[in-house]
Coordinates of C-alpha atoms in Angstrom, one line a residue:
Chain A
M25 CA 77.9 59.0 89.6
I26 CA 80.4 61.9 89.2
R27 CA 82.5 63.6 91.8
I28 CA 82.6 67.4 91.7
A29 CA 85.1 69.0 94.1
N30 CA 85.2 72.7 95.0
G31 CA 88.6 74.0 95.9
Q32 CA 88.0 77.7 96.2
G33 CA 85.3 79.7 98.0
F34 CA 86.5 83.2 97.0
W35 CA 89.5 84.9 95.6
G36 CA 91.8 84.9 98.6
D37 CA 90.8 81.4 99.8
S38 CA 93.4 78.7 100.5
L39 CA 96.0 78.2 97.8
E40 CA 96.5 74.6 98.9
A41 CA 92.9 73.5 98.9
P42 CA 92.5 72.9 95.1
L43 CA 95.7 70.8 95.1
E44 CA 94.5 68.7 98.0
Q45 CA 91.2 68.2 96.2
I46 CA 93.1 66.9 93.2
R47 CA 95.6 64.7 95.1
R48 CA 93.8 63.2 98.1
G49 CA 91.2 61.0 96.3
P50 CA 89.2 60.5 93.1
I51 CA 87.4 63.4 91.6
D52 CA 86.1 64.0 88.1
Y53 CA 85.7 67.8 88.2
L54 CA 87.4 70.6 90.1
T55 CA 85.5 73.9 90.4
L56 CA 86.9 77.1 91.6
D57 CA 85.1 80.3 92.4
Y58 CA 87.3 83.4 92.2
L59 CA 85.0 86.4 91.7
A60 CA 83.4 88.4 94.5
E61 CA 81.1 91.2 93.7
I62 CA 83.7 93.9 93.6
T63 CA 86.5 91.8 92.1
M64 CA 85.6 92.8 88.5
S65 CA 86.3 96.5 89.1
I66 CA 89.7 95.6 90.6
L67 CA 90.5 93.5 87.6
Q68 CA 89.2 96.2 85.2
K69 CA 91.8 98.6 86.8
Q70 CA 94.6 96.1 86.4
R71 CA 93.7 95.6 82.8
S72 CA 93.7 99.3 82.0
R73 CA 97.3 99.4 83.3
D74 CA 98.3 96.2 81.5
P75 CA 96.1 94.7 78.7
R76 CA 97.4 91.2 79.3
S77 CA 96.2 91.2 83.0
G78 CA 92.6 91.4 84.4
Y79 CA 92.1 87.8 85.5
A80 CA 92.8 85.6 88.7
R81 CA 96.5 85.0 88.7
D82 CA 96.1 82.5 91.6
F83 CA 94.3 80.2 89.2
V84 CA 97.2 80.2 86.7
E85 CA 99.6 79.4 89.5
M86 CA 97.3 76.6 90.7
I87 CA 97.1 75.1 87.2
G88 CA 100.9 75.2 86.9
R89 CA 101.4 73.4 90.3
G90 CA 98.6 70.8 89.6
A91 CA 99.2 70.3 85.9
N92 CA 100.7 66.8 86.1
D93 CA 98.0 65.4 88.4
L94 CA 95.2 67.1 86.4
V95 CA 96.4 65.3 83.3
T96 CA 97.2 61.9 84.7
R97 CA 94.0 61.8 86.8
K98 CA 91.9 63.1 83.9
I99 CA 90.3 65.8 86.0
R100 CA 88.4 68.5 84.3
V101 CA 88.5 72.1 85.7
V102 CA 85.8 74.7 85.7
A103 CA 86.7 78.2 87.0
N104 CA 85.3 81.7 86.8
A105 CA 89.0 82.9 86.8
G106 CA 88.7 84.8 83.6
G107 CA 87.6 88.1 85.2
V108 CA 87.5 90.8 82.6
N109 CA 90.1 89.1 80.4
P110 CA 89.2 85.4 79.9
D111 CA 91.3 85.1 76.7
G112 CA 94.3 86.5 78.6
C113 CA 93.7 84.0 81.3
R114 CA 93.5 81.2 78.8
D115 CA 96.8 82.2 77.2
A116 CA 98.5 82.3 80.6
V117 CA 97.0 78.9 81.5
A118 CA 98.2 77.4 78.2
K119 CA 101.7 78.6 79.0
A120 CA 101.5 77.2 82.6
L121 CA 100.5 73.8 81.1
N122 CA 103.5 73.9 78.9
H123 CA 101.3 73.1 75.8
A124 CA 100.4 69.7 77.1
G125 CA 97.7 69.2 74.4
I126 CA 94.8 70.2 76.6
R127 CA 91.7 71.7 75.2
I128 CA 90.6 74.9 76.9
G129 CA 87.2 76.4 76.6
V130 CA 86.5 80.0 77.3
V131 CA 83.0 81.4 78.1
A132 CA 83.0 85.1 77.4
G133 CA 80.4 87.7 76.4
D134 CA 79.5 88.7 79.9
D135 CA 81.2 92.1 79.7
I136 CA 78.5 94.6 78.8
L137 CA 80.3 97.8 79.6
E138 CA 80.4 98.8 75.9
T139 CA 76.7 98.2 75.4
L140 CA 75.3 99.9 78.5
D141 CA 74.5 103.2 76.8
G142 CA 72.7 101.4 74.0
M143 CA 70.6 99.6 76.4
L144 CA 69.8 102.7 78.4
S145 CA 68.8 104.5 75.3
R146 CA 66.4 101.7 74.5
G147 CA 64.7 102.1 77.9
I148 CA 66.4 99.3 79.8
E149 CA 66.9 101.3 83.0
M150 CA 68.9 98.8 85.0
R151 CA 67.4 100.0 88.3
N152 CA 69.3 99.1 91.4
L153 CA 67.6 95.9 92.8
D154 CA 68.1 97.2 96.4
T155 CA 67.2 100.9 96.1
G156 CA 65.2 101.1 92.9
E157 CA 67.3 104.0 91.5
P158 CA 67.9 104.1 87.8
L159 CA 71.5 103.4 86.5
Q160 CA 71.5 106.8 84.8
S161 CA 72.0 108.5 88.2
I162 CA 75.5 107.0 88.5
R163 CA 76.3 106.2 84.8
A164 CA 79.3 108.5 84.6
R165 CA 80.9 106.7 87.5
V166 CA 80.5 103.1 86.2
Q167 CA 83.8 101.1 86.1
S168 CA 82.6 97.7 85.0
A169 CA 79.4 95.9 84.0
N170 CA 79.0 92.1 83.7
V171 CA 76.2 89.7 83.2
Y172 CA 76.0 86.6 85.4
F173 CA 75.8 83.6 83.0
G174 CA 74.7 80.3 84.3
A175 CA 75.5 76.6 83.7
A176 CA 74.4 76.3 80.1
P177 CA 77.5 77.8 78.4
I178 CA 79.8 75.8 80.7
A179 CA 78.0 72.6 79.7
D180 CA 78.3 73.6 76.1
A181 CA 82.1 74.2 76.4
L182 CA 82.5 70.8 78.1
A183 CA 80.4 69.2 75.3
Q184 CA 83.0 70.6 72.9
G185 CA 85.7 68.6 74.6
S186 CA 87.2 71.2 76.9
R187 CA 89.3 69.8 79.8
I188 CA 89.5 73.3 81.3
V189 CA 86.6 75.8 81.2
I190 CA 87.5 79.4 82.0
T191 CA 84.6 81.9 82.4
G192 CA 84.2 85.6 83.0
R193 CA 81.4 86.5 85.4
C194 CA 79.1 83.5 86.0
T195 CA 77.1 82.3 88.9
D196 CA 78.9 80.2 91.6
T197 CA 76.2 77.6 91.3
G198 CA 76.7 77.3 87.5
L199 CA 80.2 76.1 88.0
V200 CA 78.8 72.9 89.6
L201 CA 75.6 72.6 87.7
G202 CA 77.4 72.9 84.4
P203 CA 79.3 69.6 84.7
M204 CA 76.1 67.8 85.8
L205 CA 74.2 69.2 82.7
H206 CA 77.0 67.9 80.5
E207 CA 77.5 64.5 82.1
F208 CA 73.8 63.6 82.6
G209 CA 72.4 65.2 79.5
W210 CA 69.6 66.8 81.6
A211 CA 67.0 68.8 79.5
R212 CA 67.4 72.5 80.0
D213 CA 63.9 72.7 81.2
D214 CA 64.0 69.8 83.7
W215 CA 63.5 72.3 86.5
D216 CA 63.7 69.8 89.4
K217 CA 67.1 68.5 88.3
L218 CA 68.4 72.0 87.5
A219 CA 67.3 73.1 90.9
A220 CA 69.1 70.1 92.5
G221 CA 72.4 70.9 90.7
T222 CA 71.9 74.6 91.7
I223 CA 71.5 73.6 95.4
A224 CA 74.5 71.4 95.2
G225 CA 76.4 74.4 93.8
H226 CA 75.1 76.7 96.6
T227 CA 76.2 74.1 99.2
V228 CA 79.8 73.9 98.1
E229 CA 80.3 77.4 96.6
C230 CA 81.9 78.7 99.8
G231 CA 84.4 75.9 100.1
A232 CA 84.9 74.7 103.6
Q233 CA 82.0 76.7 105.0
C234 CA 79.9 73.5 104.5
T235 CA 82.5 71.0 105.9
G236 CA 82.9 72.4 109.4
G237 CA 84.3 75.9 108.8
N238 CA 82.3 78.5 110.7
C239 CA 80.0 75.8 112.0
Q240 CA 78.5 76.8 115.4
V241 CA 77.4 73.3 116.5
D242 CA 80.0 71.9 118.9
W243 CA 82.8 73.7 117.0
Q244 CA 85.4 72.9 119.7
S245 CA 85.2 69.2 118.8
I246 CA 85.5 69.6 115.0
P247 CA 88.7 67.7 114.1
D248 CA 91.8 69.2 112.5
F249 CA 90.7 72.6 111.2
A250 CA 94.3 73.0 110.1
G251 CA 93.8 70.2 107.5
I252 CA 90.1 70.9 106.8
G253 CA 88.8 69.1 103.8
Y254 CA 86.9 71.0 101.1
P255 CA 83.6 69.8 99.8
I256 CA 82.9 67.1 97.2
V257 CA 79.5 66.5 95.5
E258 CA 78.8 63.0 94.5
A259 CA 76.1 63.7 91.9
R260 CA 73.7 61.1 90.4
P261 CA 71.7 61.4 87.2
D262 CA 68.4 61.3 89.1
G263 CA 69.2 64.6 90.8
T264 CA 70.0 63.2 94.2
F265 CA 73.5 63.9 95.5
V266 CA 75.8 63.5 98.5
V267 CA 78.0 66.2 99.9
T268 CA 81.2 64.8 101.5
K269 CA 85.0 65.4 101.6
H270 CA 88.1 63.3 101.1
A271 CA 88.9 60.6 103.7
G272 CA 91.6 61.6 106.1
T273 CA 91.0 65.4 105.9
G274 CA 89.9 67.6 108.8
G275 CA 86.5 69.2 109.4
R276 CA 83.1 67.7 109.6
V277 CA 80.2 67.2 107.2
T278 CA 76.9 66.8 109.1
V279 CA 73.3 67.8 108.5
A280 CA 74.0 70.7 110.9
S281 CA 77.1 72.0 109.0
V282 CA 75.2 71.7 105.7
K283 CA 72.1 73.4 107.0
E284 CA 74.1 76.5 108.0
Q285 CA 75.6 76.8 104.6
L286 CA 72.2 76.3 102.9
L287 CA 70.9 79.4 104.8
Y288 CA 74.0 81.5 104.0
E289 CA 73.2 84.6 101.9
M290 CA 69.6 83.3 101.6
G291 CA 66.7 85.5 100.5
D292 CA 63.3 84.0 99.9
P293 CA 64.0 80.3 100.2
M294 CA 61.2 79.4 97.7
E295 CA 62.6 81.7 95.1
Y296 CA 66.3 81.2 94.7
I297 CA 66.8 82.7 91.3
T298 CA 69.7 81.8 89.0
P299 CA 69.9 82.1 85.2
D300 CA 69.3 78.4 85.0
C301 CA 66.1 77.9 87.1
V302 CA 64.3 79.0 90.3
A303 CA 65.2 76.6 93.1
D304 CA 63.0 75.9 96.1
F305 CA 65.0 75.4 99.3
T306 CA 61.9 74.3 101.2
S307 CA 61.9 71.1 99.2
I308 CA 65.3 69.9 100.3
Q309 CA 65.4 66.6 102.3
L310 CA 68.6 66.0 104.1
A311 CA 69.9 62.7 105.7
Q312 CA 73.2 61.7 107.4
D313 CA 74.5 59.0 105.1
G314 CA 77.5 57.8 107.1
P315 CA 80.3 59.8 108.7
D316 CA 81.0 63.1 106.8
R317 CA 78.3 62.3 104.2
V318 CA 75.0 64.2 103.8
R319 CA 72.5 63.0 101.3
F320 CA 70.2 65.5 99.5
S321 CA 66.9 64.5 97.8
G322 CA 63.4 65.7 97.0
I323 CA 64.5 69.0 95.4
R324 CA 62.0 70.9 93.4
G325 CA 62.5 73.7 90.9
K326 CA 60.6 76.2 88.8
P327 CA 61.2 77.7 85.3
A328 CA 64.0 80.2 84.9
T329 CA 63.1 83.9 84.5
N330 CA 63.7 85.7 81.3
M331 CA 66.2 88.1 82.9
Y332 CA 69.9 88.0 83.6
K333 CA 71.3 89.6 86.7
V334 CA 74.1 92.1 86.0
S335 CA 76.8 93.3 88.4
I336 CA 77.8 96.9 87.8
S337 CA 80.6 98.5 89.8
Y338 CA 80.9 102.3 90.2
S339 CA 83.1 104.8 92.0
A340 CA 81.3 105.9 95.1
G341 CA 83.6 108.3 97.0
F342 CA 86.3 107.7 99.6
K343 CA 86.6 106.3 103.1
A344 CA 89.2 105.8 105.8
V345 CA 89.3 104.0 109.2
G346 CA 91.6 104.8 112.1
T347 CA 92.1 102.9 115.3
L348 CA 93.7 103.5 118.7
V349 CA 94.0 101.1 121.6
Y350 CA 93.2 102.2 125.2
S351 CA 94.3 100.1 128.2
W352 CA 93.0 99.6 131.8
P353 CA 92.2 101.5 133.9
N354 CA 88.9 103.0 132.6
A355 CA 89.8 101.8 129.1
Y356 CA 86.2 102.2 127.7
Q357 CA 85.8 105.7 129.3
K358 CA 89.1 106.8 127.8
A359 CA 88.2 105.5 124.3
K360 CA 84.8 107.3 124.5
A361 CA 86.6 110.6 125.6
A362 CA 89.0 110.3 122.7
D363 CA 86.2 109.8 120.2
A364 CA 84.5 113.0 121.5
I365 CA 87.7 114.9 121.2
L366 CA 88.3 113.7 117.7
R367 CA 84.8 114.6 116.6
R368 CA 85.2 118.1 118.1
R369 CA 88.4 118.6 116.1
L370 CA 86.9 117.4 112.9
E371 CA 84.0 119.8 113.4
S372 CA 86.2 122.8 114.1
L373 CA 88.2 122.0 111.0
G374 CA 84.8 122.3 109.1
L375 CA 85.1 118.9 107.5
R376 CA 81.9 117.5 106.0
F377 CA 81.4 113.7 105.8
D378 CA 78.5 111.6 104.5
A379 CA 79.0 109.3 107.5
I380 CA 81.2 109.1 110.6
R381 CA 81.0 105.9 112.6
T382 CA 82.6 105.0 115.9
E383 CA 82.9 101.5 117.2
F384 CA 84.6 100.3 120.4
A385 CA 86.1 96.9 119.6
G386 CA 86.0 94.7 122.7
V387 CA 82.7 96.3 123.7
N388 CA 80.2 96.7 120.9
A389 CA 81.7 96.5 117.4
C390 CA 79.9 93.3 116.4
H391 CA 76.7 93.3 118.4
G392 CA 76.1 97.0 119.3
A393 CA 73.8 97.6 122.3
L394 CA 72.9 93.9 122.5
A395 CA 76.4 93.3 124.0
G396 CA 75.5 95.3 127.1
E397 CA 77.8 97.4 129.2
P398 CA 81.4 96.1 129.5
S399 CA 83.1 95.3 132.8
P400 CA 84.4 98.4 134.5
D401 CA 87.7 96.5 134.7
I402 CA 87.9 95.7 131.0
A403 CA 91.6 95.2 130.0
E404 CA 91.6 97.2 126.8
V405 CA 89.3 98.8 124.2
I406 CA 90.0 99.5 120.5
L407 CA 88.6 102.9 119.4
R408 CA 87.7 102.5 115.7
V409 CA 86.5 105.6 113.8
G410 CA 85.6 105.6 110.1
V411 CA 84.5 108.4 107.8
R412 CA 83.1 108.4 104.3
A413 CA 82.7 111.3 101.8
A414 CA 82.2 111.9 98.1
D415 CA 85.3 114.1 98.0
K416 CA 88.8 112.8 98.9
A417 CA 90.0 116.0 100.7
P418 CA 88.0 115.7 104.0
V419 CA 88.8 112.0 104.2
E420 CA 92.5 112.7 103.7
R421 CA 92.4 115.4 106.4
F422 CA 90.7 113.0 108.8
T423 CA 93.6 110.5 108.5
K424 CA 95.9 113.2 110.0
E425 CA 93.8 113.7 113.1
I426 CA 94.2 110.2 114.6
A427 CA 97.9 110.2 115.4
P428 CA 98.0 113.4 117.5
L429 CA 95.7 111.7 120.0
A430 CA 98.6 109.4 120.9
L431 CA 100.2 112.4 122.7
N432 CA 97.5 115.0 123.2
G433 CA 94.5 113.1 124.6
P434 CA 93.5 110.6 127.3
P435 CA 96.3 108.4 128.7
T436 CA 97.5 104.8 128.3
V437 CA 97.0 104.9 124.5
T438 CA 98.9 102.8 122.0
G439 CA 98.5 100.9 118.8
L440 CA 99.2 103.6 116.3
G441 CA 100.9 100.9 114.3
S442 CA 102.2 102.1 110.9
G443 CA 101.0 105.6 111.3
R444 CA 98.3 107.4 109.4
P445 CA 95.3 105.4 108.1
K446 CA 95.0 104.9 104.3
V447 CA 92.4 106.7 102.2
E448 CA 90.5 104.1 100.1
E449 CA 88.5 104.7 97.0
I450 CA 85.1 103.1 97.4
V451 CA 84.0 101.0 94.4
A452 CA 80.4 100.1 95.1
Y453 CA 78.2 97.4 93.7
W454 CA 75.0 98.0 91.7
P455 CA 72.9 94.9 91.1
A456 CA 70.3 95.1 88.3
L457 CA 68.5 93.0 85.7
I458 CA 68.4 93.0 81.9
P459 CA 66.4 90.8 79.5
K460 CA 68.2 87.6 78.5
S461 CA 67.6 88.6 74.8
E462 CA 70.1 91.5 75.2
V463 CA 73.2 89.3 75.5
S464 CA 74.6 85.9 74.5
P465 CA 77.5 83.9 75.9
R466 CA 80.4 83.4 73.5
I467 CA 82.3 80.1 73.6
S468 CA 85.7 79.6 72.1
I469 CA 87.8 76.5 72.2
Q470 CA 91.5 76.3 71.8
E471 CA 93.9 73.4 71.8
T472 CA 97.1 74.2 73.8
Chain B
M243 CA 58.3 76.8 131.1
A244 CA 61.9 77.6 131.1
R245 CA 63.4 80.9 129.8
V246 CA 66.4 80.0 127.6
K247 CA 68.7 81.9 125.3
L248 CA 68.4 80.8 121.7
V249 CA 72.1 79.8 121.8
Q250 CA 71.0 76.8 123.9
I251 CA 68.4 75.4 121.5
A252 CA 69.5 76.7 118.0
H253 CA 72.4 77.6 115.8
A254 CA 72.6 80.2 113.0
R255 CA 74.5 81.6 110.1
S256 CA 74.3 85.1 108.7
G257 CA 75.5 86.8 105.5
D258 CA 74.8 89.9 103.4
K259 CA 73.2 91.0 100.2
G260 CA 73.9 94.7 99.7
D261 CA 72.6 96.6 102.7
T262 CA 70.4 93.6 103.8
A263 CA 71.7 91.0 106.3
N264 CA 70.2 87.6 106.3
V265 CA 70.2 85.4 109.5
G266 CA 69.3 81.7 109.2
L267 CA 68.1 80.3 112.5
I268 CA 68.1 76.5 112.9
A269 CA 66.6 74.4 115.7
L270 CA 69.2 72.0 117.3
K271 CA 66.3 69.5 117.7
P272 CA 63.1 69.1 115.8
G273 CA 61.1 69.6 119.0
Y274 CA 62.4 73.2 119.4
Y275 CA 61.3 74.3 115.9
P276 CA 57.6 75.0 116.7
H277 CA 58.8 77.3 119.6
L278 CA 61.0 79.2 117.3
V279 CA 58.2 79.6 114.8
E280 CA 55.8 80.8 117.5
Q281 CA 58.1 83.2 119.4
V282 CA 60.9 84.4 117.1
T283 CA 58.6 86.5 115.0
A284 CA 59.7 89.2 112.6
D285 CA 58.5 91.9 115.0
R286 CA 60.6 90.5 117.9
V287 CA 63.6 90.2 115.7
K288 CA 63.2 93.9 114.6
K289 CA 63.0 95.0 118.3
H290 CA 66.0 92.7 119.2
F291 CA 68.1 94.4 116.5
E292 CA 67.1 97.9 117.5
G293 CA 69.8 100.4 116.5
I294 CA 71.3 97.9 114.1
C295 CA 68.4 97.1 111.8
L296 CA 67.0 100.4 110.5
G297 CA 64.6 98.9 108.0
A298 CA 62.0 96.1 107.9
V299 CA 62.5 92.5 109.0
E300 CA 61.1 89.7 106.8
R301 CA 60.7 86.1 107.9
F302 CA 60.6 82.9 105.9
E303 CA 59.9 79.4 107.2
L304 CA 61.8 76.3 106.1
P305 CA 60.1 73.5 108.1
N306 CA 62.1 70.9 106.1
L307 CA 65.3 72.2 107.7
G308 CA 63.7 73.1 111.0
A309 CA 64.9 76.7 110.2
L310 CA 63.7 80.3 109.8
N311 CA 65.4 82.8 107.6
F312 CA 65.3 86.5 108.5
L313 CA 66.1 89.4 106.2
L314 CA 67.2 92.5 108.1
H315 CA 66.9 95.4 105.7
E316 CA 69.1 98.5 106.1
S317 CA 71.4 96.9 108.6
L318 CA 74.9 97.2 107.2
D319 CA 75.6 100.9 106.9
G320 CA 75.1 100.9 103.1
G321 CA 76.6 97.4 102.8
G322 CA 79.6 96.0 100.9
T323 CA 82.4 98.5 100.3
L324 CA 80.4 101.5 101.4
S325 CA 80.0 100.3 105.0
L326 CA 82.2 101.6 107.8
K327 CA 81.3 98.7 110.0
T328 CA 83.8 96.2 111.3
D329 CA 81.2 93.6 110.4
A330 CA 80.2 95.0 107.1
Q331 CA 78.8 91.7 106.0
G332 CA 76.8 91.0 109.1
K333 CA 78.7 87.8 109.7
T334 CA 78.3 88.0 113.5
Y335 CA 74.5 88.8 113.4
S336 CA 73.9 85.1 113.6
A337 CA 75.4 85.1 117.1
A338 CA 73.6 88.4 118.0
L339 CA 70.2 86.7 117.3
L340 CA 71.2 83.8 119.5
R341 CA 71.2 86.3 122.5
M342 CA 67.4 86.4 122.3
E343 CA 65.5 84.6 125.1
I344 CA 62.3 82.5 124.6
D345 CA 60.2 80.2 126.7
V346 CA 60.4 76.4 126.2
P347 CA 58.5 73.7 128.1
D348 CA 60.7 72.2 130.9
E349 CA 59.9 68.7 129.8
L350 CA 61.3 69.4 126.4
L351 CA 64.6 70.5 127.9
S352 CA 64.8 67.7 130.5
K353 CA 63.9 65.1 127.9
D354 CA 66.7 66.3 125.7
S355 CA 69.2 66.3 128.5
V356 CA 68.3 62.7 129.2
S357 CA 68.7 61.7 125.6
N358 CA 72.0 63.5 125.5

């Protein structure tokens, strides 16, 4: 049996969780997920300013803080912290480890920005998986393009003795399946086992979201959210596993908390597609196996497809969001009046937007009309207006029309905060597929 | 029969994939699941999310988890970074679905309240 702990659900997650996973009990592997869909374009921009950057700096800091424990406890680390510069990340990690003689493996080759045009010219259209549009329609605005690799190159890097594996873009599930492939020597076409490891990865990929975080069942009684434990997979060679957390930590691992995470970001449950296999979530059997332990069994999988998913980011215009707070009496009525005034002013300025959206936080921002009419005595309402346009100019002008309402519109208004809203450049996400034959992962090993 | 809000007999979690939101709906007790299957249809969910879900609704069954998974297409104002919504990732749509009311046999509810 091996213990695989996840200490990071996304870039921005708790800085302490990975260290708690290392220190509070026995684990064999620590996995860390740093890359959200748009992270790559942010990292691409950082790298264009400084060629040594372009990776998750939080990871380097974590390694520095945890170095002693990682070495003495013989814990291996797998992280997709490499971003668009896995080698740069490796160099920074080596420095943080103070050259402790630790072998670091890098999985690269996922960056396909340079080869996009070649593929397009050979008829690989990379149509948007959601809209069906061909990539050519936004080619000039592309900022980054990366393939999602799976568990196989991670397992290969581990087989070459890596104590730390740093990847560029790879699937969240691959971070967890990779160590299982390596430790258990599963055949790369043992689809049921690959599906089991994939589902283990999906269960823990969002960190504490399977150990009581966000859990709707009896949430008031979930103990010690402040010290919530992150998930640990106790994996067995037969493909069964238990999801648990360290003793003495907060949170709760139950069939209910795990079911919620299983359904998170789920599409067709019988066709959960990764580069490694196609997992069938309708085959999962769950059982409570003692306090804070859920046992998984019965998982079935199908052969992997011959395509890789690619994540392409592109510049998609500009947006800004402004807010104002209206208080009792007639808070909602005042906020609605202010919205109408604002829209009339934007119109008379002749500004054109692709979208204008008004929400009244406290009334309908989350659930729309389903929330019903608010109490006429509602204490306060936040007016929130957002605009989006291909050009920056109208969005910029919009940001100057919020503040005047503090003096020249309906009464009892506040919350202007730090002044004008900021204009944001929109970097949007373009999911597509390419044949696996177009690209291969590159593994490099370095002794530090 | 008793008219109950789903929040009394189910829990849920939602997330996003581009402009599509997914809502997983899970029965709190196995006995509730057949009633979810029968009454919480894709059509009803589409009507429930009128004004929010502008595209089609697909439904998938996971009897092993006592759960249904719904895909609500065109529900996130373009999704991801394009969206101007507070809830650009549909994280609270799980709770929005739990506002729906369905009919459950009285005996099922009373039996549960005894066992609780």
